mmCIF file of C-alpha atoms and ligand atoms in Angstrom:
data_model
loop_
_atom_site.group_PDB
_atom_site.id
_atom_site.type_symbol
_atom_site.label_atom_id
_atom_site.label_comp_id
_atom_site.label_asym_id
_atom_site.label_seq_id
_atom_site.Cartn_x
_atom_site.Cartn_y
_atom_site.Cartn_z
ATOM 1 C CA MET G 481 -9.071 -46.344 -9.549
ATOM 2 C CA ASN G 482 -8.051 -47.023 -13.174
ATOM 3 C CA ASP G 483 -5.987 -44.557 -15.200
ATOM 4 C CA ALA G 484 -8.934 -42.986 -16.960
ATOM 5 C CA ALA G 485 -10.681 -42.331 -13.658
ATOM 6 C CA GLN G 486 -7.464 -40.870 -12.239
ATOM 7 C CA GLU G 487 -7.194 -38.450 -15.116
ATOM 8 C CA SER G 488 -10.781 -37.310 -14.899
ATOM 9 C CA ALA G 489 -10.687 -36.900 -11.105
ATOM 10 C CA PRO G 490 -11.431 -33.253 -10.389
ATOM 11 C CA HIS G 491 -8.990 -31.220 -8.338
ATOM 12 C CA ARG G 492 -10.230 -30.569 -4.811
ATOM 13 C CA ALA G 493 -9.000 -28.021 -2.311
ATOM 14 C CA GLY G 494 -10.136 -26.519 0.945
ATOM 15 C CA PHE G 495 -9.593 -25.883 4.618
ATOM 16 C CA VAL G 496 -9.256 -28.379 7.454
ATOM 17 C CA THR G 497 -8.880 -27.812 11.148
ATOM 18 C CA PHE G 498 -8.135 -30.095 14.067
ATOM 19 C CA VAL G 499 -10.007 -29.553 17.301
ATOM 20 C CA GLY G 500 -9.703 -31.356 20.594
ATOM 21 C CA ARG G 501 -8.472 -31.003 24.121
ATOM 22 C CA PRO G 502 -4.980 -29.670 24.694
ATOM 23 C CA ASN G 503 -2.252 -32.273 24.201
ATOM 24 C CA VAL G 504 -4.203 -34.683 21.997
ATOM 25 C CA GLY G 505 -1.662 -34.233 19.196
ATOM 26 C CA LYS G 506 -3.201 -31.626 16.875
ATOM 27 C CA SER G 507 -0.011 -29.682 16.213
ATOM 28 C CA THR G 508 2.070 -32.843 15.790
ATOM 29 C CA LEU G 509 -0.420 -34.086 13.227
ATOM 30 C CA THR G 510 -0.341 -30.783 11.358
ATOM 31 C CA ASN G 511 3.452 -30.948 11.139
ATOM 32 C CA ALA G 512 3.478 -34.616 10.132
ATOM 33 C CA LEU G 513 1.005 -34.011 7.303
ATOM 34 C CA VAL G 514 2.798 -30.932 6.033
ATOM 35 C CA GLY G 515 6.148 -32.706 6.378
ATOM 36 C CA GLU G 516 7.748 -29.691 7.981
ATOM 37 C CA LYS G 517 7.538 -27.990 11.316
ATOM 38 C CA VAL G 518 4.905 -25.277 10.945
ATOM 39 C CA ALA G 519 3.252 -25.587 14.355
ATOM 40 C CA ILE G 520 5.114 -25.845 17.622
ATOM 41 C CA THR G 521 4.355 -28.819 19.806
ATOM 42 C CA SER G 522 4.802 -29.194 23.495
ATOM 43 C CA SER G 523 3.828 -31.437 26.342
ATOM 44 C CA LYS G 524 2.472 -28.269 28.021
ATOM 45 C CA PRO G 525 -1.222 -27.720 27.341
ATOM 46 C CA GLN G 526 -2.468 -24.691 25.434
ATOM 47 C CA THR G 527 0.734 -23.644 23.793
ATOM 48 C CA THR G 528 -0.668 -23.040 20.319
ATOM 49 C CA ARG G 529 -1.715 -19.420 19.918
ATOM 50 C CA ARG G 530 -2.121 -18.806 16.222
ATOM 51 C CA ALA G 531 -4.214 -20.099 13.374
ATOM 52 C CA ILE G 532 -1.312 -21.530 11.424
ATOM 53 C CA ARG G 533 -1.847 -22.708 7.902
ATOM 54 C CA GLY G 534 0.085 -25.726 6.856
ATOM 55 C CA ILE G 535 -0.423 -26.787 3.274
ATOM 56 C CA VAL G 536 -0.543 -30.380 2.059
ATOM 57 C CA HIS G 537 -0.132 -30.947 -1.681
ATOM 58 C CA ARG G 538 -1.314 -33.959 -3.669
ATOM 59 C CA GLU G 539 -1.721 -34.376 -7.403
ATOM 60 C CA HIS G 540 -5.491 -34.119 -7.236
ATOM 61 C CA GLY G 541 -5.958 -32.075 -4.133
ATOM 62 C CA GLN G 542 -4.703 -29.564 -1.661
ATOM 63 C CA LEU G 543 -5.442 -29.300 2.045
ATOM 64 C CA VAL G 544 -4.932 -26.066 3.929
ATOM 65 C CA LEU G 545 -4.524 -27.018 7.576
ATOM 66 C CA VAL G 546 -5.469 -24.488 10.180
ATOM 67 C CA ASP G 547 -4.111 -25.168 13.643
ATOM 68 C CA THR G 548 -6.073 -23.553 16.456
ATOM 69 C CA PRO G 549 -5.283 -22.656 20.054
ATOM 70 C CA GLY G 550 -7.943 -25.072 21.280
ATOM 71 C CA MET G 551 -11.251 -24.418 22.982
ATOM 72 C CA HIS G 552 -11.380 -23.669 26.655
ATOM 73 C CA ARG G 553 -13.207 -21.416 29.072
ATOM 74 C CA PRO G 554 -11.367 -18.092 28.990
ATOM 75 C CA ARG G 555 -9.849 -16.654 32.174
ATOM 76 C CA THR G 556 -7.855 -13.780 30.726
ATOM 77 C CA LEU G 557 -8.127 -11.344 27.847
ATOM 78 C CA LEU G 558 -5.599 -13.511 26.021
ATOM 79 C CA GLY G 559 -7.926 -16.466 26.600
ATOM 80 C CA GLU G 560 -10.850 -14.537 25.099
ATOM 81 C CA ARG G 561 -8.887 -13.518 22.038
ATOM 82 C CA LEU G 562 -7.738 -17.076 21.510
ATOM 83 C CA ASN G 563 -11.327 -18.334 21.709
ATOM 84 C CA SER G 564 -12.460 -15.882 19.073
ATOM 85 C CA VAL G 565 -9.603 -17.054 16.831
ATOM 86 C CA VAL G 566 -11.009 -20.565 17.177
ATOM 87 C CA GLN G 567 -14.585 -19.529 16.408
ATOM 88 C CA ASP G 568 -13.603 -17.532 13.334
ATOM 89 C CA THR G 569 -11.562 -20.467 12.111
ATOM 90 C CA LEU G 570 -14.279 -23.066 12.587
ATOM 91 C CA ALA G 571 -16.835 -20.948 10.763
ATOM 92 C CA GLU G 572 -14.673 -20.955 7.634
ATOM 93 C CA VAL G 573 -13.369 -24.479 7.255
ATOM 94 C CA ASP G 574 -14.646 -27.306 5.044
ATOM 95 C CA VAL G 575 -13.757 -30.130 7.410
ATOM 96 C CA ILE G 576 -13.405 -30.189 11.182
ATOM 97 C CA CYS G 577 -11.374 -33.104 12.549
ATOM 98 C CA PHE G 578 -12.265 -33.876 16.129
ATOM 99 C CA CYS G 579 -9.257 -35.496 17.819
ATOM 100 C CA VAL G 580 -9.214 -37.811 20.807
ATOM 101 C CA PRO G 581 -6.176 -39.783 21.911
ATOM 102 C CA ALA G 582 -6.302 -43.588 21.850
ATOM 103 C CA ASP G 583 -4.802 -43.859 25.315
ATOM 104 C CA GLU G 584 -7.300 -41.778 27.337
ATOM 105 C CA LYS G 585 -10.976 -42.407 27.978
ATOM 106 C CA LEU G 586 -13.479 -39.916 26.557
ATOM 107 C CA GLY G 587 -14.158 -37.290 29.198
ATOM 108 C CA PRO G 588 -16.235 -34.165 29.824
ATOM 109 C CA GLY G 589 -13.650 -32.054 27.986
ATOM 110 C CA ASP G 590 -14.071 -34.132 24.822
ATOM 111 C CA ARG G 591 -17.863 -34.016 25.087
ATOM 112 C CA PHE G 592 -17.812 -30.234 25.582
ATOM 113 C CA ILE G 593 -15.826 -29.772 22.382
ATOM 114 C CA ASN G 594 -17.967 -32.256 20.453
ATOM 115 C CA GLU G 595 -21.078 -30.284 21.450
ATOM 116 C CA GLN G 596 -19.474 -27.027 20.252
ATOM 117 C CA LEU G 597 -19.322 -28.525 16.755
ATOM 118 C CA GLU G 598 -23.108 -28.131 16.487
ATOM 119 C CA ALA G 599 -22.511 -24.440 15.916
ATOM 120 C CA TYR G 600 -20.704 -25.102 12.626
ATOM 121 C CA PRO G 601 -23.131 -27.054 10.442
ATOM 122 C CA ARG G 602 -21.400 -26.014 7.230
ATOM 123 C CA ALA G 603 -18.361 -28.217 7.872
ATOM 124 C CA ARG G 604 -18.043 -31.965 7.338
ATOM 125 C CA ARG G 605 -17.050 -33.653 10.576
ATOM 126 C CA VAL G 606 -14.375 -36.295 10.882
ATOM 127 C CA ALA G 607 -13.233 -38.036 14.058
ATOM 128 C CA LEU G 608 -9.592 -38.973 14.547
ATOM 129 C CA VAL G 609 -8.336 -41.344 17.200
ATOM 130 C CA THR G 610 -4.764 -40.103 17.648
ATOM 131 C CA LYS G 611 -1.603 -41.623 19.161
ATOM 132 C CA VAL G 612 -2.602 -45.199 18.311
ATOM 133 C CA ASP G 613 1.050 -46.160 18.900
ATOM 134 C CA LYS G 614 0.410 -45.591 22.609
ATOM 135 C CA ALA G 615 -2.506 -48.015 22.966
ATOM 136 C CA SER G 616 -3.238 -51.703 22.366
ATOM 137 C CA LYS G 617 -5.339 -52.776 19.382
ATOM 138 C CA ALA G 618 -8.196 -53.563 21.737
ATOM 139 C CA ALA G 619 -8.011 -50.130 23.351
ATOM 140 C CA VAL G 620 -8.007 -48.461 19.924
ATOM 141 C CA ALA G 621 -11.053 -50.481 18.883
ATOM 142 C CA GLU G 622 -12.836 -49.517 22.085
ATOM 143 C CA GLN G 623 -12.032 -45.852 21.531
ATOM 144 C CA LEU G 624 -13.295 -46.004 17.920
ATOM 145 C CA LEU G 625 -16.560 -47.382 19.237
ATOM 146 C CA ALA G 626 -16.860 -44.742 21.953
ATOM 147 C CA VAL G 627 -16.193 -41.952 19.456
ATOM 148 C CA SER G 628 -18.661 -43.318 16.919
ATOM 149 C CA SER G 629 -21.410 -43.085 19.537
ATOM 150 C CA LEU G 630 -20.890 -39.297 19.836
ATOM 151 C CA ARG G 631 -22.400 -38.418 16.458
ATOM 152 C CA ASP G 632 -22.768 -39.466 12.848
ATOM 153 C CA TRP G 633 -19.253 -38.676 11.563
ATOM 154 C CA ASP G 634 -18.394 -38.500 7.874
ATOM 155 C CA THR G 635 -15.575 -40.880 8.727
ATOM 156 C CA ILE G 636 -13.525 -42.055 11.716
ATOM 157 C CA ILE G 637 -9.814 -42.707 11.278
ATOM 158 C CA PRO G 638 -7.237 -44.036 13.756
ATOM 159 C CA VAL G 639 -3.828 -42.390 13.236
ATOM 160 C CA SER G 640 -0.400 -41.905 14.718
ATOM 161 C CA ALA G 641 1.507 -38.780 13.762
ATOM 162 C CA LEU G 642 4.599 -40.018 15.545
ATOM 163 C CA THR G 643 4.889 -43.419 13.874
ATOM 164 C CA ASN G 644 3.204 -42.430 10.602
ATOM 165 C CA VAL G 645 0.180 -44.704 10.844
ATOM 166 C CA GLN G 646 -2.599 -44.017 8.341
ATOM 167 C CA LEU G 647 -1.485 -40.490 7.522
ATOM 168 C CA ASP G 648 -1.800 -41.103 3.772
ATOM 169 C CA VAL G 649 -5.250 -42.565 4.302
ATOM 170 C CA LEU G 650 -6.178 -39.482 6.288
ATOM 171 C CA VAL G 651 -4.985 -37.137 3.525
ATOM 172 C CA ASP G 652 -6.890 -39.097 0.855
ATOM 173 C CA GLU G 653 -10.085 -39.100 2.914
ATOM 174 C CA LEU G 654 -9.802 -35.390 3.631
ATOM 175 C CA VAL G 655 -9.143 -34.529 -0.015
ATOM 176 C CA ALA G 656 -12.247 -36.528 -0.964
ATOM 177 C CA LEU G 657 -14.308 -34.351 1.402
ATOM 178 C CA MET G 658 -13.042 -31.080 -0.084
ATOM 179 C CA PRO G 659 -15.041 -29.068 -2.601
ATOM 180 C CA GLU G 660 -13.922 -29.091 -6.216
ATOM 181 C CA SER G 661 -11.489 -26.228 -6.539
ATOM 182 C CA PRO G 662 -8.204 -25.359 -8.200
ATOM 183 C CA PRO G 663 -5.179 -25.261 -5.827
ATOM 184 C CA LEU G 664 -5.433 -22.385 -3.350
ATOM 185 C CA TYR G 665 -1.678 -22.004 -2.879
ATOM 186 C CA PRO G 666 1.360 -22.430 -5.157
ATOM 187 C CA ALA G 667 2.861 -25.937 -5.182
ATOM 188 C CA GLU G 668 6.011 -25.061 -3.225
ATOM 189 C CA SER G 669 4.451 -23.297 -0.251
ATOM 190 C CA VAL G 670 4.131 -25.112 3.063
ATOM 191 C CA THR G 671 2.704 -22.339 5.205
ATOM 192 C CA GLU G 672 1.328 -18.827 5.116
ATOM 193 C CA GLU G 673 3.084 -17.889 8.305
ATOM 194 C CA GLN G 674 5.734 -15.183 8.093
ATOM 195 C CA LEU G 675 9.297 -16.318 8.725
ATOM 196 C CA GLU G 676 9.553 -14.002 11.757
ATOM 197 C CA ASP G 677 6.455 -15.582 13.285
ATOM 198 C CA ARG G 678 7.752 -19.081 12.756
ATOM 199 C CA ILE G 679 11.060 -18.110 14.358
ATOM 200 C CA SER G 680 9.246 -16.537 17.332
ATOM 201 C CA GLU G 681 7.279 -19.726 17.806
ATOM 202 C CA LEU G 682 10.392 -21.896 17.699
ATOM 203 C CA ILE G 683 12.001 -19.733 20.377
ATOM 204 C CA ARG G 684 8.842 -19.900 22.475
ATOM 205 C CA GLU G 685 8.786 -23.664 22.117
ATOM 206 C CA ALA G 686 12.397 -23.924 23.309
ATOM 207 C CA ALA G 687 11.629 -21.645 26.251
ATOM 208 C CA LEU G 688 8.614 -23.769 27.219
ATOM 209 C CA GLU G 689 10.776 -26.852 27.623
ATOM 210 C CA GLY G 690 11.115 -27.618 31.319
ATOM 211 C CA VAL G 691 9.096 -24.708 32.735
ATOM 212 C CA GLN G 692 6.112 -25.262 34.975
ATOM 213 C CA ASP G 693 2.867 -23.954 36.394
ATOM 214 C CA GLU G 694 1.628 -20.680 34.999
ATOM 215 C CA LEU G 695 4.917 -19.721 33.398
ATOM 216 C CA PRO G 696 4.242 -21.319 29.973
ATOM 217 C CA HIS G 697 1.288 -18.998 29.457
ATOM 218 C CA SER G 698 3.312 -15.973 30.508
ATOM 219 C CA ILE G 699 5.889 -16.343 27.761
ATOM 220 C CA ALA G 700 5.659 -14.339 24.557
ATOM 221 C CA VAL G 701 8.350 -13.864 21.925
ATOM 222 C CA THR G 702 8.924 -11.208 19.291
ATOM 223 C CA VAL G 703 11.590 -11.096 16.597
ATOM 224 C CA ASP G 704 12.674 -7.480 16.311
ATOM 225 C CA ASP G 705 15.336 -7.685 13.669
ATOM 226 C CA MET G 706 16.800 -10.105 11.163
ATOM 227 C CA ILE G 707 19.981 -9.155 9.406
ATOM 228 C CA GLU G 708 21.532 -11.140 6.570
ATOM 229 C CA ARG G 709 25.236 -10.443 6.823
ATOM 230 C CA GLU G 710 26.856 -9.621 3.502
ATOM 231 C CA ASP G 711 30.420 -10.389 4.580
ATOM 232 C CA LYS G 712 29.699 -13.962 5.661
ATOM 233 C CA ASP G 713 27.130 -16.751 5.570
ATOM 234 C CA LEU G 714 25.255 -15.712 8.700
ATOM 235 C CA VAL G 715 21.838 -14.419 9.682
ATOM 236 C CA GLU G 716 21.649 -12.357 12.851
ATOM 237 C CA ILE G 717 18.360 -12.601 14.690
ATOM 238 C CA TYR G 718 17.447 -10.270 17.531
ATOM 239 C CA ALA G 719 14.557 -11.541 19.609
ATOM 240 C CA ASN G 720 12.831 -10.569 22.835
ATOM 241 C CA LEU G 721 11.380 -13.052 25.247
ATOM 242 C CA PHE G 722 8.663 -11.504 27.415
ATOM 243 C CA VAL G 723 7.513 -12.751 30.784
ATOM 244 C CA GLU G 724 5.070 -11.145 33.185
ATOM 245 C CA ARG G 725 7.081 -10.842 36.386
ATOM 246 C CA ASP G 726 10.630 -10.295 37.598
ATOM 247 C CA SER G 727 10.612 -13.673 39.335
ATOM 248 C CA GLN G 728 9.816 -15.365 36.014
ATOM 249 C CA LYS G 729 12.673 -13.516 34.384
ATOM 250 C CA GLY G 730 15.070 -15.199 36.802
ATOM 251 C CA ILE G 731 13.681 -18.627 36.002
ATOM 252 C CA ILE G 732 14.020 -18.134 32.268
ATOM 253 C CA ILE G 733 17.557 -16.817 32.507
ATOM 254 C CA GLY G 734 18.726 -19.397 35.048
ATOM 255 C CA TYR G 735 21.863 -19.505 37.174
ATOM 256 C CA LYS G 736 24.541 -17.422 35.448
ATOM 257 C CA GLY G 737 22.378 -17.354 32.329
ATOM 258 C CA GLU G 738 22.722 -21.059 31.797
ATOM 259 C CA ARG G 739 19.068 -21.786 31.069
ATOM 260 C CA LEU G 740 18.767 -18.956 28.552
ATOM 261 C CA ARG G 741 21.859 -20.251 26.744
ATOM 262 C CA GLU G 742 20.224 -23.669 26.499
ATOM 263 C CA VAL G 743 17.025 -22.151 25.179
ATOM 264 C CA GLY G 744 19.007 -20.169 22.624
ATOM 265 C CA ALA G 745 20.953 -23.225 21.472
ATOM 266 C CA ALA G 746 17.820 -25.373 21.160
ATOM 267 C CA ALA G 747 15.989 -22.658 19.239
ATOM 268 C CA ARG G 748 18.957 -22.023 16.959
ATOM 269 C CA ALA G 749 19.125 -25.707 16.007
ATOM 270 C CA GLN G 750 15.527 -25.444 14.766
ATOM 271 C CA ILE G 751 15.879 -22.029 13.133
ATOM 272 C CA GLU G 752 18.985 -22.765 11.059
ATOM 273 C CA PRO G 753 17.332 -25.333 8.762
ATOM 274 C CA LEU G 754 14.420 -22.928 8.361
ATOM 275 C CA VAL G 755 16.527 -19.959 7.204
ATOM 276 C CA GLY G 756 19.055 -22.209 5.478
ATOM 277 C CA SER G 757 22.207 -20.702 6.957
ATOM 278 C CA PRO G 758 24.087 -20.412 10.252
ATOM 279 C CA VAL G 759 22.315 -18.152 12.733
ATOM 280 C CA TYR G 760 23.496 -15.824 15.433
ATOM 281 C CA LEU G 761 20.620 -15.561 17.898
ATOM 282 C CA SER G 762 20.436 -12.743 20.411
ATOM 283 C CA LEU G 763 17.781 -13.421 23.054
ATOM 284 C CA ARG G 764 16.844 -10.712 25.533
ATOM 285 C CA VAL G 765 14.464 -11.371 28.384
ATOM 286 C CA LYS G 766 12.076 -8.557 29.291
ATOM 287 C CA VAL G 767 9.238 -8.119 31.740
ATOM 288 C CA ALA G 768 5.869 -6.964 30.336
ATOM 289 C CA LYS G 769 3.740 -6.780 33.477
ATOM 290 C CA GLU G 770 0.466 -8.728 33.215
ATOM 291 C CA TRP G 771 0.568 -8.653 29.410
ATOM 292 C CA GLN G 772 -2.153 -11.309 29.111
ATOM 293 C CA ARG G 773 -4.672 -8.878 30.596
ATOM 294 C CA ASP G 774 -3.535 -5.672 28.927
ATOM 295 C CA PRO G 775 -5.039 -4.856 25.506
ATOM 296 C CA LYS G 776 -2.191 -2.520 24.550
ATOM 297 C CA GLN G 777 0.503 -5.040 25.359
ATOM 298 C CA LEU G 778 -1.419 -7.847 23.650
ATOM 299 C CA GLY G 779 -1.473 -5.749 20.499
ATOM 300 C CA ARG G 780 2.230 -5.113 20.694
ATOM 301 C CA LEU G 781 2.929 -8.827 21.110
ATOM 302 C CA GLY G 782 0.861 -9.609 18.027
ATOM 303 C CA PHE G 783 -2.461 -10.797 19.453
HETATM 304 P P1 GDP Q 1471 -1.895 -30.337 20.820
HETATM 305 O O1 GDP Q 1471 -1.949 -29.575 22.109
HETATM 306 O O2 GDP Q 1471 -3.167 -31.069 20.577
HETATM 307 O O3 GDP Q 1471 -1.464 -29.508 19.655
HETATM 308 O O4 GDP Q 1471 -0.801 -31.495 21.038
HETATM 309 P P2 GDP Q 1471 0.707 -31.582 20.518
HETATM 310 O O5 GDP Q 1471 0.741 -31.863 19.059
HETATM 311 O O6 GDP Q 1471 1.459 -30.391 21.005
HETATM 312 O O7 GDP Q 1471 1.178 -32.930 21.236
HETATM 313 C C1 GDP Q 1471 1.115 -33.099 22.638
HETATM 314 C C2 GDP Q 1471 2.074 -34.196 23.062
HETATM 315 O O8 GDP Q 1471 1.674 -35.474 22.530
HETATM 316 C C3 GDP Q 1471 3.496 -33.980 22.582
HETATM 317 O O9 GDP Q 1471 4.364 -34.356 23.618
HETATM 318 C C4 GDP Q 1471 3.615 -34.901 21.383
HETATM 319 O O10 GDP Q 1471 4.935 -35.346 21.155
HETATM 320 C C5 GDP Q 1471 2.724 -36.057 21.785
HETATM 321 N N1 GDP Q 1471 2.165 -36.724 20.582
HETATM 322 C C6 GDP Q 1471 1.527 -36.149 19.553
HETATM 323 N N2 GDP Q 1471 1.164 -37.046 18.612
HETATM 324 C C7 GDP Q 1471 1.587 -38.253 19.058
HETATM 325 C C8 GDP Q 1471 1.512 -39.605 18.529
HETATM 326 O O11 GDP Q 1471 0.992 -39.878 17.451
HETATM 327 N N3 GDP Q 1471 2.048 -40.583 19.316
HETATM 328 C C9 GDP Q 1471 2.637 -40.336 20.517
HETATM 329 N N4 GDP Q 1471 3.128 -41.370 21.209
HETATM 330 N N5 GDP Q 1471 2.730 -39.084 21.029
HETATM 331 C C10 GDP Q 1471 2.214 -38.047 20.319
HETATM 332 MG MG1 MG Q 1472 -1.107 -27.450 19.554
#
């Protein structure tokens, strides 16, 4: 583009969401594009529970990224609520990016999600082949071909969030698909999430590390109090970590509280840069019996 064209380029802004099976790298991509950790990532499937808005700023455009919990067949009330979060999100966005990893063959799960996109004709549809750092060039090319046979995409882009491959290209392509609009958010904002919610998510992410089976889905975190000390450079954070059963409580706390201390230390290391000062983190583990199935408890935990 020459300078004159640059100057006359209209500002574009709108909403983008990433869909795809659990673990395909949606949250990692959101964070990489925003340049800051706004969505937690985990090798455990289905750990994203909120529609988080990360905001990407460019001179001529702004992307509001909405991270979703992912589409799956619900088994609990929590599952149902998460699905309706996804549907509400998809109905509103300008672009839906369908993500498949470069290192796994297309499967029934991918096809199921691709078919769901029919229900949202308003959105432009982009396919992303993620994690290209994990696959050979030939495998990436094969995956691009497989994905292109699914539907007539607006564009298909291979990316790696981890090794920063084609992320600028992705942003440019997405901006080009946005409607003409002034910026939707002020230039300095990176997310709409409340600080307390981001802190809760960082604690939940730390707690998810190393736990197995159904436990990841049983963990919920609330931040009950945040106190900025006036006498010294310290923020005190009081948080509760909920599990569903006494046996899970033991696992989280660990022998002589060792595991909980590790979780606290890992979470604190992530929270301190976010609040910009040293943090004292008090973590209490509580049992909220069967909270995933109980409407009252779901409400209390913020769902
Ligand atoms: P989501 O469930 O789709 O949100 O997936 P996450 O973003 O939580 O990522 C799932 C796992 O894949 C994590 O262990 C990430 O570190 C890993 N991952 C994500 N993006 C990449 C990538 O570009 N390259 C590689 N090698 N790993 C990635
Ligand atoms: Mg995620």
